[in-house]
Amino acid sequence: MKQVTLNGAKMESIEVAHSYIARKLSFPSYYGHNLDALWDVLSSINENLHITLVNNDLLITSLGDYGRSLVDVFIEAAQESDCVQFELAIK
């Protein structure tokens, strides 16, 4: 199983967040850098992947409601997919 840790402290803007996520998760070049595109790519993953998000509080501080929506997409994708697991690392 591939394991990836995402650091909320590195997601200081919407654009930076999507670029960071795309790079860390090796998304295809056609990734659209928005919440719908994130859902589309996560829901099409067919290899086991465990994603851990650290510093969720800093992500929410930087992105507010958008940050909450971003986390929700990961949670929902993990609930729908047999291959994707998502974990919020709590300090």
Short mmCIF file of N, CA and C in Angstrom, two decimals:
data_model
loop_
_atom_site.label_atom_id
_atom_site.label_comp_id
_atom_site.label_asym_id
_atom_site.label_seq_id
_atom_site.Cartn_x
_atom_site.Cartn_y
_atom_site.Cartn_z
N MET A 1 0.84 -1.18 0.00
CA MET A 1 0.00 0.00 0.00
C MET A 1 0.89 1.24 0.00
N LYS A 2 0.58 2.15 -0.89
CA LYS A 2 1.30 3.42 -0.94
C LYS A 2 0.77 4.30 0.19
N GLN A 3 1.71 4.95 0.90
CA GLN A 3 1.33 5.85 1.98
C GLN A 3 1.88 7.24 1.67
N VAL A 4 1.00 8.23 1.78
CA VAL A 4 1.37 9.62 1.50
C VAL A 4 0.93 10.48 2.67
N THR A 5 1.82 11.35 3.12
CA THR A 5 1.48 12.31 4.16
C THR A 5 1.38 13.69 3.53
N LEU A 6 0.24 14.34 3.73
CA LEU A 6 0.03 15.71 3.28
C LEU A 6 0.15 16.63 4.49
N ASN A 7 0.83 17.75 4.32
CA ASN A 7 1.05 18.69 5.41
C ASN A 7 0.22 19.94 5.17
N GLY A 8 -0.80 20.15 6.01
CA GLY A 8 -1.66 21.31 5.87
C GLY A 8 -0.93 22.63 5.97
N ALA A 9 0.22 22.66 6.63
CA ALA A 9 1.01 23.88 6.75
C ALA A 9 1.54 24.35 5.40
N LYS A 10 1.64 23.44 4.44
CA LYS A 10 2.17 23.79 3.13
C LYS A 10 1.09 24.26 2.16
N MET A 11 -0.17 24.24 2.59
CA MET A 11 -1.28 24.61 1.72
C MET A 11 -1.79 26.00 2.10
N GLU A 12 -1.04 27.01 1.70
CA GLU A 12 -1.30 28.38 2.12
C GLU A 12 -2.30 29.12 1.25
N SER A 13 -2.61 28.57 0.10
CA SER A 13 -3.62 29.15 -0.79
C SER A 13 -4.27 28.01 -1.55
N ILE A 14 -5.38 28.29 -2.19
CA ILE A 14 -6.08 27.24 -2.95
C ILE A 14 -5.18 26.70 -4.05
N GLU A 15 -4.53 27.61 -4.77
CA GLU A 15 -3.68 27.20 -5.88
C GLU A 15 -2.51 26.35 -5.40
N VAL A 16 -1.87 26.80 -4.34
CA VAL A 16 -0.73 26.07 -3.78
C VAL A 16 -1.18 24.71 -3.26
N ALA A 17 -2.34 24.67 -2.61
CA ALA A 17 -2.86 23.41 -2.07
C ALA A 17 -3.05 22.38 -3.17
N HIS A 18 -3.70 22.77 -4.25
CA HIS A 18 -3.96 21.81 -5.33
C HIS A 18 -2.67 21.37 -6.02
N SER A 19 -1.74 22.29 -6.21
CA SER A 19 -0.46 21.91 -6.81
C SER A 19 0.31 20.95 -5.91
N TYR A 20 0.29 21.22 -4.63
CA TYR A 20 0.97 20.36 -3.64
C TYR A 20 0.35 18.97 -3.61
N ILE A 21 -0.98 18.91 -3.55
CA ILE A 21 -1.68 17.62 -3.53
C ILE A 21 -1.38 16.84 -4.81
N ALA A 22 -1.45 17.52 -5.94
CA ALA A 22 -1.20 16.86 -7.23
C ALA A 22 0.21 16.28 -7.28
N ARG A 23 1.18 17.03 -6.78
CA ARG A 23 2.56 16.56 -6.79
C ARG A 23 2.74 15.38 -5.83
N LYS A 24 2.24 15.51 -4.60
CA LYS A 24 2.43 14.46 -3.60
C LYS A 24 1.73 13.15 -3.98
N LEU A 25 0.57 13.27 -4.65
CA LEU A 25 -0.19 12.07 -5.00
C LEU A 25 0.03 11.63 -6.45
N SER A 26 0.97 12.29 -7.13
CA SER A 26 1.31 11.94 -8.52
C SER A 26 0.09 11.93 -9.42
N PHE A 27 -0.71 13.00 -9.33
CA PHE A 27 -1.89 13.12 -10.17
C PHE A 27 -1.50 13.32 -11.62
N PRO A 28 -2.36 12.95 -12.55
CA PRO A 28 -2.07 13.14 -13.97
C PRO A 28 -2.03 14.63 -14.32
N SER A 29 -1.38 14.94 -15.42
CA SER A 29 -1.20 16.34 -15.82
C SER A 29 -2.52 17.05 -16.12
N TYR A 30 -3.56 16.30 -16.43
CA TYR A 30 -4.85 16.93 -16.75
C TYR A 30 -5.65 17.29 -15.50
N TYR A 31 -5.12 17.04 -14.30
CA TYR A 31 -5.83 17.37 -13.06
C TYR A 31 -6.23 18.84 -13.07
N GLY A 32 -7.49 19.11 -12.78
CA GLY A 32 -8.06 20.45 -12.94
C GLY A 32 -7.88 21.42 -11.79
N HIS A 33 -7.21 21.04 -10.71
CA HIS A 33 -6.92 21.93 -9.59
C HIS A 33 -8.16 22.58 -8.98
N ASN A 34 -9.20 21.78 -8.76
CA ASN A 34 -10.40 22.24 -8.06
C ASN A 34 -11.00 21.04 -7.33
N LEU A 35 -12.03 21.29 -6.53
CA LEU A 35 -12.59 20.22 -5.71
C LEU A 35 -13.23 19.11 -6.53
N ASP A 36 -13.91 19.47 -7.61
CA ASP A 36 -14.52 18.44 -8.47
C ASP A 36 -13.45 17.55 -9.10
N ALA A 37 -12.38 18.17 -9.56
CA ALA A 37 -11.28 17.40 -10.16
C ALA A 37 -10.61 16.51 -9.12
N LEU A 38 -10.48 17.03 -7.89
CA LEU A 38 -9.90 16.22 -6.82
C LEU A 38 -10.75 14.97 -6.59
N TRP A 39 -12.06 15.15 -6.51
CA TRP A 39 -12.98 14.02 -6.34
C TRP A 39 -12.82 13.03 -7.50
N ASP A 40 -12.78 13.56 -8.72
CA ASP A 40 -12.69 12.69 -9.90
C ASP A 40 -11.43 11.82 -9.85
N VAL A 41 -10.30 12.43 -9.52
CA VAL A 41 -9.05 11.67 -9.50
C VAL A 41 -9.03 10.69 -8.33
N LEU A 42 -9.45 11.14 -7.15
CA LEU A 42 -9.46 10.23 -6.00
C LEU A 42 -10.39 9.05 -6.22
N SER A 43 -11.54 9.30 -6.83
CA SER A 43 -12.51 8.22 -7.02
C SER A 43 -12.11 7.26 -8.13
N SER A 44 -11.11 7.63 -8.92
CA SER A 44 -10.67 6.73 -9.99
C SER A 44 -9.40 5.94 -9.61
N ILE A 45 -8.88 6.16 -8.41
CA ILE A 45 -7.69 5.44 -7.97
C ILE A 45 -8.03 3.96 -7.79
N ASN A 46 -7.21 3.10 -8.39
CA ASN A 46 -7.49 1.67 -8.30
C ASN A 46 -6.34 0.88 -7.67
N GLU A 47 -5.44 1.58 -7.00
CA GLU A 47 -4.39 0.95 -6.21
C GLU A 47 -4.54 1.42 -4.78
N ASN A 48 -4.20 0.57 -3.82
CA ASN A 48 -4.36 0.93 -2.42
C ASN A 48 -3.49 2.13 -2.05
N LEU A 49 -4.14 3.11 -1.44
CA LEU A 49 -3.48 4.37 -1.08
C LEU A 49 -3.97 4.80 0.29
N HIS A 50 -3.04 5.10 1.18
CA HIS A 50 -3.36 5.62 2.51
C HIS A 50 -2.83 7.05 2.58
N ILE A 51 -3.73 8.00 2.78
CA ILE A 51 -3.37 9.42 2.85
C ILE A 51 -3.55 9.88 4.29
N THR A 52 -2.52 10.49 4.84
CA THR A 52 -2.59 11.08 6.17
C THR A 52 -2.42 12.58 6.04
N LEU A 53 -3.31 13.35 6.65
CA LEU A 53 -3.20 14.80 6.66
C LEU A 53 -2.75 15.25 8.04
N VAL A 54 -1.60 15.91 8.09
CA VAL A 54 -1.11 16.50 9.33
C VAL A 54 -1.30 18.01 9.25
N ASN A 55 -1.36 18.65 10.40
CA ASN A 55 -1.55 20.10 10.48
C ASN A 55 -2.83 20.55 9.80
N ASN A 56 -3.89 19.78 10.00
CA ASN A 56 -5.20 20.14 9.46
C ASN A 56 -5.64 21.51 9.95
N ASP A 57 -5.30 21.85 11.19
CA ASP A 57 -5.69 23.15 11.75
C ASP A 57 -5.08 24.30 10.96
N LEU A 58 -3.85 24.15 10.50
CA LEU A 58 -3.21 25.20 9.71
C LEU A 58 -3.82 25.31 8.32
N LEU A 59 -4.24 24.19 7.78
CA LEU A 59 -4.95 24.19 6.50
C LEU A 59 -6.25 24.99 6.63
N ILE A 60 -7.01 24.73 7.68
CA ILE A 60 -8.27 25.43 7.90
C ILE A 60 -8.03 26.91 8.16
N THR A 61 -6.97 27.23 8.91
CA THR A 61 -6.64 28.64 9.17
C THR A 61 -6.35 29.36 7.87
N SER A 62 -5.61 28.73 6.97
CA SER A 62 -5.23 29.36 5.71
C SER A 62 -6.38 29.43 4.71
N LEU A 63 -7.17 28.37 4.62
CA LEU A 63 -8.16 28.28 3.54
C LEU A 63 -9.61 28.38 4.01
N GLY A 64 -9.84 28.38 5.31
CA GLY A 64 -11.19 28.55 5.83
C GLY A 64 -12.15 27.48 5.35
N ASP A 65 -13.33 27.92 4.88
CA ASP A 65 -14.35 26.98 4.42
C ASP A 65 -13.86 26.11 3.27
N TYR A 66 -13.03 26.68 2.40
CA TYR A 66 -12.50 25.88 1.29
C TYR A 66 -11.64 24.74 1.83
N GLY A 67 -10.87 25.02 2.86
CA GLY A 67 -10.05 23.98 3.48
C GLY A 67 -10.91 22.86 4.07
N ARG A 68 -12.02 23.24 4.70
CA ARG A 68 -12.95 22.23 5.23
C ARG A 68 -13.53 21.40 4.09
N SER A 69 -13.87 22.05 3.00
CA SER A 69 -14.41 21.32 1.84
C SER A 69 -13.37 20.39 1.25
N LEU A 70 -12.14 20.82 1.23
CA LEU A 70 -11.05 19.99 0.72
C LEU A 70 -10.93 18.72 1.56
N VAL A 71 -10.94 18.86 2.86
CA VAL A 71 -10.88 17.70 3.76
C VAL A 71 -12.09 16.81 3.55
N ASP A 72 -13.26 17.42 3.38
CA ASP A 72 -14.48 16.63 3.15
C ASP A 72 -14.37 15.77 1.90
N VAL A 73 -13.74 16.30 0.85
CA VAL A 73 -13.58 15.51 -0.39
C VAL A 73 -12.74 14.27 -0.10
N PHE A 74 -11.66 14.43 0.65
CA PHE A 74 -10.83 13.27 1.01
C PHE A 74 -11.63 12.26 1.83
N ILE A 75 -12.39 12.74 2.81
CA ILE A 75 -13.18 11.85 3.66
C ILE A 75 -14.21 11.10 2.82
N GLU A 76 -14.93 11.82 1.97
CA GLU A 76 -15.97 11.19 1.15
C GLU A 76 -15.38 10.21 0.15
N ALA A 77 -14.24 10.56 -0.43
CA ALA A 77 -13.60 9.64 -1.38
C ALA A 77 -13.19 8.35 -0.68
N ALA A 78 -12.68 8.47 0.54
CA ALA A 78 -12.28 7.27 1.29
C ALA A 78 -13.49 6.42 1.65
N GLN A 79 -14.62 7.06 1.93
CA GLN A 79 -15.83 6.31 2.25
C GLN A 79 -16.38 5.57 1.03
N GLU A 80 -16.19 6.14 -0.14
CA GLU A 80 -16.74 5.56 -1.37
C GLU A 80 -15.81 4.54 -2.03
N SER A 81 -14.51 4.66 -1.77
CA SER A 81 -13.53 3.84 -2.47
C SER A 81 -13.05 2.68 -1.62
N ASP A 82 -12.82 1.55 -2.27
CA ASP A 82 -12.20 0.41 -1.60
C ASP A 82 -10.68 0.56 -1.55
N CYS A 83 -10.13 1.49 -2.32
CA CYS A 83 -8.68 1.61 -2.43
C CYS A 83 -8.10 2.77 -1.63
N VAL A 84 -8.89 3.81 -1.39
CA VAL A 84 -8.38 5.01 -0.74
C VAL A 84 -8.76 5.01 0.74
N GLN A 85 -7.75 5.24 1.58
CA GLN A 85 -7.96 5.44 3.01
C GLN A 85 -7.48 6.84 3.36
N PHE A 86 -8.19 7.51 4.26
CA PHE A 86 -7.82 8.87 4.65
C PHE A 86 -7.83 8.97 6.16
N GLU A 87 -6.81 9.65 6.68
CA GLU A 87 -6.67 9.80 8.13
C GLU A 87 -6.27 11.23 8.45
N LEU A 88 -6.95 11.83 9.42
CA LEU A 88 -6.54 13.12 9.97
C LEU A 88 -5.66 12.83 11.17
N ALA A 89 -4.42 13.28 11.12
CA ALA A 89 -3.52 13.07 12.25
C ALA A 89 -3.77 14.17 13.27
N ILE A 90 -4.18 13.79 14.45
CA ILE A 90 -4.48 14.73 15.52
C ILE A 90 -3.29 14.80 16.46
N LYS A 91 -2.91 16.02 16.80
CA LYS A 91 -1.76 16.20 17.70
C LYS A 91 -2.12 15.78 19.10
#
